[in-house]
XYZ file of C-alpha atoms in Angstrom:
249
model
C 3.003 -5.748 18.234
C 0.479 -3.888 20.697
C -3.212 -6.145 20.900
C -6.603 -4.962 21.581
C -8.644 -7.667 23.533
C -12.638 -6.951 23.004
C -14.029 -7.595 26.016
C -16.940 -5.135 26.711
C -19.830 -7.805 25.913
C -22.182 -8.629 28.032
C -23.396 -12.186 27.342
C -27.105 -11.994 27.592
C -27.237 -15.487 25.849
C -25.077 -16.923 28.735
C -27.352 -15.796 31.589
C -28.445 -19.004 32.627
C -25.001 -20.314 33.072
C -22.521 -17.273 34.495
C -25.334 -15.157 35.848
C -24.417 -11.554 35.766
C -20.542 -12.186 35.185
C -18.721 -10.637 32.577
C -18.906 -13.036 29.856
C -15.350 -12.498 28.894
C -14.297 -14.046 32.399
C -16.421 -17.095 32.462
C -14.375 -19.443 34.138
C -12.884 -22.439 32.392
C -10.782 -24.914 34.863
C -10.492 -21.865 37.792
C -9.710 -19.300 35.765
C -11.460 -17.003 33.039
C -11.349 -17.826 29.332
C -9.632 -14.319 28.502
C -6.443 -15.865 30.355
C -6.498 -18.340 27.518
C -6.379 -15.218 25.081
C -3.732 -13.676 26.925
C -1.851 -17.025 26.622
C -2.189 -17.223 22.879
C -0.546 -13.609 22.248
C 1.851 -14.329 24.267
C 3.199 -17.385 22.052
C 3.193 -15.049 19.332
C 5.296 -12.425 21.625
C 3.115 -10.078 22.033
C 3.308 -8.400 25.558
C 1.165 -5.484 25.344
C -2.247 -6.016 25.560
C -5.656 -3.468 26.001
C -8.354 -4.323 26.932
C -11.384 -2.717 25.892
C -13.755 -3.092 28.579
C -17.504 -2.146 29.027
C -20.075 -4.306 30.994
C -18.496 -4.907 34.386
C -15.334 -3.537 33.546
C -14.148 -3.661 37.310
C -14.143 -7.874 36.950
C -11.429 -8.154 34.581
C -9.275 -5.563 36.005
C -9.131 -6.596 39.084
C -8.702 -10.038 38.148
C -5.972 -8.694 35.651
C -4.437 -5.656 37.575
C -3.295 -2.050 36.310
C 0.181 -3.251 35.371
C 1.163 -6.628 34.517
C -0.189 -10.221 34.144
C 1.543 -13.112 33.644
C 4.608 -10.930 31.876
C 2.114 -8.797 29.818
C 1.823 -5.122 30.284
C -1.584 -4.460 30.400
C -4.143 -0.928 30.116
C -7.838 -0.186 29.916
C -9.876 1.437 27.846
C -13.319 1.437 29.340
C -16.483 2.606 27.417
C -19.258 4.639 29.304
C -21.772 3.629 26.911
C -22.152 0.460 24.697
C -19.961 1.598 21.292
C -19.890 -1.497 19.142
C -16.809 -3.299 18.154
C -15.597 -0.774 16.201
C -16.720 2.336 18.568
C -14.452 0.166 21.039
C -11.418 0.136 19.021
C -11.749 3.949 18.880
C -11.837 4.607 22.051
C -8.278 2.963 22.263
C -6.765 5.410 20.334
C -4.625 7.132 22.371
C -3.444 3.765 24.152
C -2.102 2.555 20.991
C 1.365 3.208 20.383
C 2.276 1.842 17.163
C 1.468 2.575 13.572
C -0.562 -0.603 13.806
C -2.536 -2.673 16.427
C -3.911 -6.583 16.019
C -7.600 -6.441 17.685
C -9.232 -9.819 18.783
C -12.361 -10.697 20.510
C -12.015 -12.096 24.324
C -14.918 -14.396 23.776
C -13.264 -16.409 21.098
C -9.991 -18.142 20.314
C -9.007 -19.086 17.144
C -5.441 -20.018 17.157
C -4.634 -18.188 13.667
C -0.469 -17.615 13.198
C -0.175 -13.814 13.720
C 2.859 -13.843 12.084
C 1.689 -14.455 8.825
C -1.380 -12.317 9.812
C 1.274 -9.723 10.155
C 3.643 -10.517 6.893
C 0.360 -10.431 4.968
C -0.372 -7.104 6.169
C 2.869 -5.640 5.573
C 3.631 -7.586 2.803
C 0.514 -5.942 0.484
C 0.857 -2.042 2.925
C -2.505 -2.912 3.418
C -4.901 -0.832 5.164
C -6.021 -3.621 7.427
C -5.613 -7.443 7.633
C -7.794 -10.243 8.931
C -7.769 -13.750 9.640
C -9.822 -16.111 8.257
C -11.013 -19.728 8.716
C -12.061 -22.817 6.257
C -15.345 -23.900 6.912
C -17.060 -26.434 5.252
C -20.936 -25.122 5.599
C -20.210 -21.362 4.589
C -24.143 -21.020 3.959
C -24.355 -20.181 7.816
C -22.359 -17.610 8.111
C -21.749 -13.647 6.728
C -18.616 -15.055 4.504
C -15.488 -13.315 3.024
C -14.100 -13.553 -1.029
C -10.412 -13.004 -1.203
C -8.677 -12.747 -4.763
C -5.154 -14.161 -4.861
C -4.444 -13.188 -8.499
C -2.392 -10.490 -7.254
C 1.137 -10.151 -7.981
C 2.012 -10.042 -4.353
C -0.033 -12.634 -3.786
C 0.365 -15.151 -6.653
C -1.781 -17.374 -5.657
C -0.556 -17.766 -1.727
C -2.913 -18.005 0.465
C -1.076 -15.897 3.225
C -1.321 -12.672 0.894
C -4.685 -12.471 -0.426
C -6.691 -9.523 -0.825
C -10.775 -9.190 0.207
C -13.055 -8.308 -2.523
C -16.549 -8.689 -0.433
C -17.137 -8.939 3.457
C -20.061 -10.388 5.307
C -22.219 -11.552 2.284
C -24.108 -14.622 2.447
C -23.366 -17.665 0.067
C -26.446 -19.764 -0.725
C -24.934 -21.760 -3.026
C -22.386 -25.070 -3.107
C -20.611 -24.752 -0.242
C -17.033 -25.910 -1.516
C -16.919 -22.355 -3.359
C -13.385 -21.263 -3.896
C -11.877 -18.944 -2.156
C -14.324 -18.214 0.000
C -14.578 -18.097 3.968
C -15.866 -16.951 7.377
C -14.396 -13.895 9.174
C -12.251 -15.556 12.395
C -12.369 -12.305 13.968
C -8.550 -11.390 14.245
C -7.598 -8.138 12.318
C -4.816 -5.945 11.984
C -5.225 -2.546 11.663
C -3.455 0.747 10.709
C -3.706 3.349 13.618
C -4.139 5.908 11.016
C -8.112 4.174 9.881
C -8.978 3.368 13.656
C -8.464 7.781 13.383
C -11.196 7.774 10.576
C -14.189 5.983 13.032
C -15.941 8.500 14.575
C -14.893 9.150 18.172
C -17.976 8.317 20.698
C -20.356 6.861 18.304
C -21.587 3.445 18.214
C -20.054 1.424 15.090
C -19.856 -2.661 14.502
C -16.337 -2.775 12.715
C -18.282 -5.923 10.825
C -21.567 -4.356 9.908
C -20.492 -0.654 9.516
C -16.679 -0.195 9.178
C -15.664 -2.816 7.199
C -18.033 -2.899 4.343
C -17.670 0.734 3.935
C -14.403 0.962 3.932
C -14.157 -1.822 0.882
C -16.175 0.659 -0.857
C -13.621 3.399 -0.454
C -10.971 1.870 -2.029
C -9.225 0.632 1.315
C -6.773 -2.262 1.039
C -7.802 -4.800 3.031
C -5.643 -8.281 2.938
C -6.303 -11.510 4.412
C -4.211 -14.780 5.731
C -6.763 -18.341 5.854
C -6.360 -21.143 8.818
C -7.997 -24.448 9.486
C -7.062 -23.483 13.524
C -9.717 -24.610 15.437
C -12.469 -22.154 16.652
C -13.711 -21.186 19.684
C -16.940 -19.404 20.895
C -18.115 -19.116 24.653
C -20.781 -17.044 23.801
C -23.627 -19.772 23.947
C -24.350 -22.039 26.778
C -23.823 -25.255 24.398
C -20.461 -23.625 23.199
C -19.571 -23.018 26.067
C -20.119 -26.311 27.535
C -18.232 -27.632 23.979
C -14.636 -25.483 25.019
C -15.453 -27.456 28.595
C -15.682 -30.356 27.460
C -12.593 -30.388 24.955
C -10.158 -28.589 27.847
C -11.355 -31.803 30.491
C -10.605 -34.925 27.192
C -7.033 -32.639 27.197
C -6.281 -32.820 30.844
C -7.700 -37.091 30.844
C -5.182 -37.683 28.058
């Protein structure tokens, strides 16, 4: 499986810790956090990797070369303008050579098993797939229903199907079935070909919802991985923190 790495952002909130760096390669003990990324696909044998670059593009390539890194072929796909998460995904088109791609950010990990992200999405011939996390406060975040009533699913967690994206939940927060977007999709190359080509779309706040509403077949797999955001100072500091009690013990 081919990956798209996100990695266009440009970390405004982080300013007052990596300066004018490219948020994606703050570094975390001499190196940038996107190696950890790169290190994650690769358990999962993934060797392929894109990465959708924006905001000083020119860091991470020449940090990661034109060819290979650390056994991983690698590409760019560099937007001129700022296109959204989904207007980046797009403008990979013509790098991805599969039928399908798996797209994750490069300013989070969350250490969901692709292979069952992948069974799942094969398993139901859905349209797209994505990876989801427990959380116990789902009131502060956009959160994701999934129906496993299914008969492909019956009742497993790892073939579920999403009803609603991205809608708030104000009530108890041990609702059923019910949890955060981790940010880890797979997705056909044939409805990346639907989003239109140099417009700016958020695959969250555009794409997804609307495609729901056509009828698309979305599926989804559910982890209790730990997650990981760099994208505020104090999270950042928090990923620092927990890779230094790692290296003491």
């Amino acid at each position: 499986m081919q990956a798209i790495i996100l990695c266009g952002g440009q970390g405004t909130r982080l300013r007052s810790v990596i300066g004018e760096r490219q948020k994606t390669m703050t570094e975390v003990d001499n190196e940038p956090f996107l190696v950890n990324v790169i290190k994650y696909l690769k358990r999962y044998k993934i060797t392929n990797v894109i990465f959708a670059t924006g905001y000083k593009s020119k860091e991470v390539r020449d940090y990661f070369g034109d060819k290979y890194y650390f056994g991983v072929e690698v590409s760019y796909a560099e937007e001129k303008i700022a296109l959204g998460t989904g207007g980046a995904i797009r403008n990979c088109l013509d790098k991805i050579k599969y039928d399908y791609v798996l797209v994750l950010n490069g300013d989070t990990l969350f250490e969901a098993d692709l292979f069952k992200l992948e069974e799942n999405f094969k398993t139901l011939n859905a349209d797209m797939s994505i990876a989801c996390k427990e959380e116990a406060d789902k009131s502060r975040y956009g959160s994701i229903c999934i129906d496993y009533s299914g008969e492909k699913s019956n009742g497993n967690k790892e073939q579920g199907v999403i009803t609603s994206f991205d809608e708030k939940i104000e009530s108890d927060s041990n609702i059923e079935n019910v949890f955060i977007n981790g940010g880890i999709y797979i997705l056909k190359k044939s409805l990346i070909e639907t989003i239109p080509h140099g417009e700016k779309k958020s695959l969250e706040k555009d794409l997804i919802p609307e495609w729901l509403k056509e009828g698309k077949l979305i599926g989804a797999t559910v982890s209790k991985a730990q997650f990981i955001d760099i994208g505020t100072p104090d999270s950042l500091k928090e990923f620092k923190d927990r890779k230094e009690e790692k290296v003491d013990e």
